[in-house]
């Protein structure tokens, strides 16, 4: 089920966010298991999302791995342009994103609007940093040689974000990876996955190629986290969350 009807009616662009359980960034769920996202203030069920596990996570990593070479082969300006478009779409839909964030997390609307602005600012910053992935020229020990350092994207990045900053932490973690030419797999906190889904709907509209950004919904983060940490195709992990989960990942 997508966002509940009362939630959709509060949005200016329900067509963008009414099907965040069927995003291009999501893989095909295995089985029919779902979990509910609940408004912590009212107890209202906001959405019922596919509950993904190891198999779906592995498929998302494979998809990101296949897309990695094509995304890395783009020019810095081309990657920057996509990030800039995503930034502008988040600015344009900030009200809806803040409403979703407040409904699922309980943060006051004014603070939610501020957080969405911070998320957009991360994208803006790294959209320009994409153009500044410079190498180095080093003095050589002889006149007939030249020493160059060329920086390359590391590969697929797995990211896990917390419940208390569900929009800004998404942008903070994945925008530098995308700017550098890496593809990503994101697992948002099970309590607050909806604003991440809404942001990924806008990412698709911004023009990210298929497989570059991938999203996993899951009610049990330990299974997904273990797969992200042990899959040989994942080259880097970025995690923010509780000490308990951090120990599991370590």
Coordinates of C-alpha atoms in Angstrom, one line a residue:
X1 CA 0.0 0.0 0.0
X2 CA 1.3 3.5 -0.7
X3 CA 1.0 6.5 1.7
X4 CA -2.4 6.5 3.4
X5 CA -5.1 8.6 1.8
X6 CA -5.2 11.3 4.6
X7 CA -1.5 11.7 4.2
X8 CA -1.7 12.0 0.5
X9 CA -4.4 14.6 0.7
X10 CA -2.1 16.8 2.7
X11 CA 0.5 16.9 -0.1
X12 CA 0.8 19.3 -3.0
X13 CA 2.3 16.6 -5.3
X14 CA 0.6 13.3 -4.3
X15 CA 1.5 11.9 -7.7
X16 CA 5.2 11.9 -6.8
X17 CA 4.8 10.3 -3.4
X18 CA 1.7 8.1 -3.7
X19 CA 3.6 5.1 -4.8
X20 CA 6.9 5.0 -2.8
X21 CA 6.4 1.3 -2.4
X22 CA 7.0 0.9 -6.2
X23 CA 10.0 3.1 -6.9
X24 CA 12.5 2.4 -9.7
X25 CA 15.2 2.4 -7.0
X26 CA 13.5 -0.5 -5.2
X27 CA 14.2 -4.0 -6.4
X28 CA 11.4 -6.6 -6.8
X29 CA 10.3 -7.8 -3.3
X30 CA 10.6 -11.5 -2.6
X31 CA 7.5 -12.8 -1.0
X32 CA 4.6 -10.8 0.4
X33 CA 5.9 -9.8 3.8
X34 CA 5.3 -6.1 4.7
X35 CA 5.7 -3.8 7.7
X36 CA 3.8 -0.7 8.8
X37 CA 5.1 2.8 9.3
X38 CA 3.2 4.6 12.0
X39 CA 2.8 8.2 13.0
X40 CA 4.3 8.2 16.6
X41 CA 2.0 11.0 17.7
X42 CA -1.4 9.6 16.6
X43 CA -0.7 5.9 16.0
X44 CA -2.1 6.3 12.4
X45 CA -0.7 3.8 10.0
X46 CA 1.0 6.0 7.3
X47 CA 2.1 3.2 4.9
X48 CA 2.6 -0.5 4.5
X49 CA 5.9 -1.2 2.8
X50 CA 7.6 -4.3 1.4
X51 CA 9.8 -5.9 4.1
X52 CA 13.0 -6.7 2.3
X53 CA 15.8 -9.0 3.4
X54 CA 19.1 -10.5 2.3
X55 CA 17.9 -11.6 -1.1
X56 CA 16.6 -8.2 -2.1
X57 CA 19.7 -6.5 -0.6
X58 CA 22.0 -8.7 -2.6
X59 CA 20.0 -8.0 -5.8
X60 CA 20.3 -4.2 -5.1
X61 CA 24.1 -4.5 -4.6
X62 CA 24.4 -6.5 -7.9
X63 CA 22.4 -3.8 -9.7
X64 CA 24.6 -1.0 -8.2
X65 CA 27.7 -3.0 -9.2
X66 CA 26.6 -3.3 -12.8
X67 CA 25.7 0.4 -12.9
X68 CA 29.0 1.5 -11.3
X69 CA 31.2 1.6 -14.4
X70 CA 28.7 3.7 -16.4
X71 CA 28.2 6.2 -13.7
X72 CA 32.0 6.5 -13.1
X73 CA 32.6 7.0 -16.8
X74 CA 30.4 10.1 -16.9
X75 CA 32.3 13.5 -16.7
X76 CA 32.3 15.3 -13.4
X77 CA 30.1 17.9 -14.9
X78 CA 27.5 15.3 -16.0
X79 CA 27.3 13.9 -12.5
X80 CA 27.2 17.4 -11.1
X81 CA 24.2 18.3 -13.3
X82 CA 22.2 15.4 -12.0
X83 CA 22.9 16.3 -8.4
X84 CA 22.0 19.9 -9.1
X85 CA 18.6 18.8 -10.6
X86 CA 18.0 16.6 -7.5
X87 CA 18.8 19.6 -5.3
X88 CA 16.3 21.8 -7.1
X89 CA 13.6 19.2 -7.0
X90 CA 14.0 18.9 -3.2
X91 CA 13.8 22.6 -2.9
X92 CA 10.7 22.7 -5.1
X93 CA 9.0 19.9 -3.0
X94 CA 10.3 20.9 0.4
X95 CA 6.8 21.4 1.9
X96 CA 5.7 17.9 1.0
X97 CA 9.0 16.3 2.2
X98 CA 8.7 18.1 5.5
X99 CA 5.1 17.0 5.9
X100 CA 6.1 13.4 5.3
X101 CA 9.1 13.7 7.7
X102 CA 6.9 15.2 10.5
X103 CA 4.2 12.5 10.1
X104 CA 6.6 9.6 10.3
X105 CA 9.1 10.9 12.8
X106 CA 7.2 13.4 15.0
X107 CA 9.6 16.4 14.5
X108 CA 7.8 19.8 14.6
X109 CA 7.1 21.0 11.1
X110 CA 9.4 24.0 11.4
X111 CA 12.3 21.7 12.3
X112 CA 11.3 19.4 9.5
X113 CA 11.4 22.2 6.9
X114 CA 14.9 23.2 8.3
X115 CA 16.1 19.6 7.9
X116 CA 14.9 19.4 4.3
X117 CA 16.8 22.6 3.6
X118 CA 19.9 21.0 5.1
X119 CA 19.4 18.0 2.9
X120 CA 19.2 20.2 -0.2
X121 CA 22.4 22.1 1.0
X122 CA 24.4 18.9 1.1
X123 CA 23.3 18.1 -2.5
X124 CA 24.2 21.6 -3.6
X125 CA 27.6 21.4 -1.9
X126 CA 28.6 18.0 -3.4
X127 CA 27.2 18.9 -6.8
X128 CA 29.9 21.5 -7.0
X129 CA 32.5 19.3 -5.3
X130 CA 32.0 16.7 -8.1
X131 CA 33.8 19.1 -10.3
X132 CA 36.8 19.3 -7.9
X133 CA 37.9 15.7 -7.7
X134 CA 41.5 16.7 -8.6
X135 CA 44.5 14.5 -9.0
X136 CA 48.1 15.5 -8.3
X137 CA 51.3 16.0 -10.2
X138 CA 54.3 15.1 -8.2
X139 CA 58.0 16.1 -8.8
X140 CA 59.8 13.1 -10.4
X141 CA 63.3 12.0 -9.5
X142 CA 64.4 12.4 -13.1
X143 CA 63.8 14.7 -16.0
X144 CA 62.4 12.0 -18.3
X145 CA 59.5 11.0 -16.0
X146 CA 56.3 12.5 -14.8
X147 CA 54.4 11.2 -11.8
X148 CA 50.6 11.6 -11.7
X149 CA 48.0 10.6 -9.1
X150 CA 44.6 10.0 -10.6
X151 CA 41.6 9.5 -8.2
X152 CA 39.1 6.8 -9.0
X153 CA 35.7 6.1 -7.4
X154 CA 36.0 3.3 -4.9
X155 CA 32.9 1.4 -6.0
X156 CA 29.5 0.5 -4.5
X157 CA 28.8 2.2 -1.2
X158 CA 26.4 0.8 1.4
X159 CA 24.7 3.4 3.6
X160 CA 22.5 3.1 6.7
X161 CA 20.7 6.1 8.1
X162 CA 19.1 6.8 11.5
X163 CA 15.5 7.7 12.4
X164 CA 16.1 11.1 14.0
X165 CA 17.5 12.9 10.8
X166 CA 15.8 10.8 8.1
X167 CA 16.3 13.4 5.3
X168 CA 19.5 15.3 5.9
X169 CA 21.5 12.1 6.7
X170 CA 20.4 10.5 3.5
X171 CA 21.8 13.5 1.5
X172 CA 24.8 13.8 3.7
X173 CA 25.8 10.1 3.1
X174 CA 25.0 9.5 -0.5
X175 CA 25.8 12.8 -2.2
X176 CA 29.6 12.7 -1.7
X177 CA 29.6 9.1 -3.0
X178 CA 27.5 10.0 -6.0
X179 CA 29.7 13.0 -6.7
X180 CA 32.8 10.9 -6.7
X181 CA 31.3 8.4 -9.2
X182 CA 30.2 5.7 -6.8
X183 CA 26.8 4.0 -6.8
X184 CA 24.9 3.5 -3.6
X185 CA 22.6 1.2 -1.7
X186 CA 20.6 2.9 1.1
X187 CA 18.8 1.3 4.0
X188 CA 16.9 3.9 6.0
X189 CA 15.7 3.4 9.6
X190 CA 12.6 1.2 9.7
X191 CA 10.8 3.9 11.7
X192 CA 11.3 6.6 9.1
X193 CA 11.7 5.2 5.6
X194 CA 9.0 7.4 3.9
X195 CA 10.9 10.6 3.4
X196 CA 13.9 8.6 2.0
X197 CA 11.5 7.0 -0.4
X198 CA 10.1 10.4 -1.4
X199 CA 13.6 11.7 -2.0
X200 CA 14.4 8.8 -4.2
X201 CA 11.3 9.4 -6.2
X202 CA 12.7 12.9 -6.9
X203 CA 16.1 11.3 -7.6
X204 CA 14.5 9.2 -10.3
X205 CA 12.9 12.4 -11.8
X206 CA 16.3 14.1 -11.6
X207 CA 17.7 11.6 -14.1
X208 CA 20.0 9.2 -12.2
X209 CA 20.7 6.2 -14.5
X210 CA 19.1 2.9 -13.5
X211 CA 21.0 1.1 -10.7
X212 CA 22.9 4.2 -9.5
X213 CA 20.7 4.8 -6.5
X214 CA 19.1 1.8 -4.8
X215 CA 16.8 1.7 -1.8
X216 CA 16.0 -1.1 0.7
X217 CA 13.0 -1.1 3.0
X218 CA 13.4 -3.5 6.0
X219 CA 12.0 -3.8 9.4
X220 CA 15.0 -5.9 10.7
X221 CA 18.1 -3.9 9.9
X222 CA 20.5 -6.6 11.2
X223 CA 20.0 -8.9 8.2
X224 CA 20.4 -6.1 5.7
X225 CA 23.4 -4.6 7.6
X226 CA 25.1 -7.9 7.7
X227 CA 24.7 -8.4 4.0
X228 CA 26.1 -4.9 3.3
X229 CA 29.1 -5.5 5.5
X230 CA 30.0 -8.9 4.1
X231 CA 29.1 -8.6 0.4
X232 CA 32.4 -8.4 -1.5
X233 CA 30.9 -6.0 -4.0
X234 CA 30.4 -3.3 -1.3
X235 CA 33.6 -1.3 -1.1
X236 CA 32.7 1.1 1.7
X237 CA 30.0 1.4 4.4
X238 CA 28.7 4.6 5.9
X239 CA 26.6 4.2 9.1
X240 CA 25.0 6.5 11.6
X241 CA 22.9 5.1 14.3
X242 CA 22.8 3.4 17.7
X243 CA 25.8 1.9 19.5
X244 CA 24.0 -1.4 19.6
X245 CA 23.6 -1.5 15.8
X246 CA 27.2 -0.2 15.3
X247 CA 28.5 -3.1 17.3
X248 CA 26.6 -5.6 15.1
X249 CA 28.1 -4.0 12.0
X250 CA 31.6 -4.1 13.4

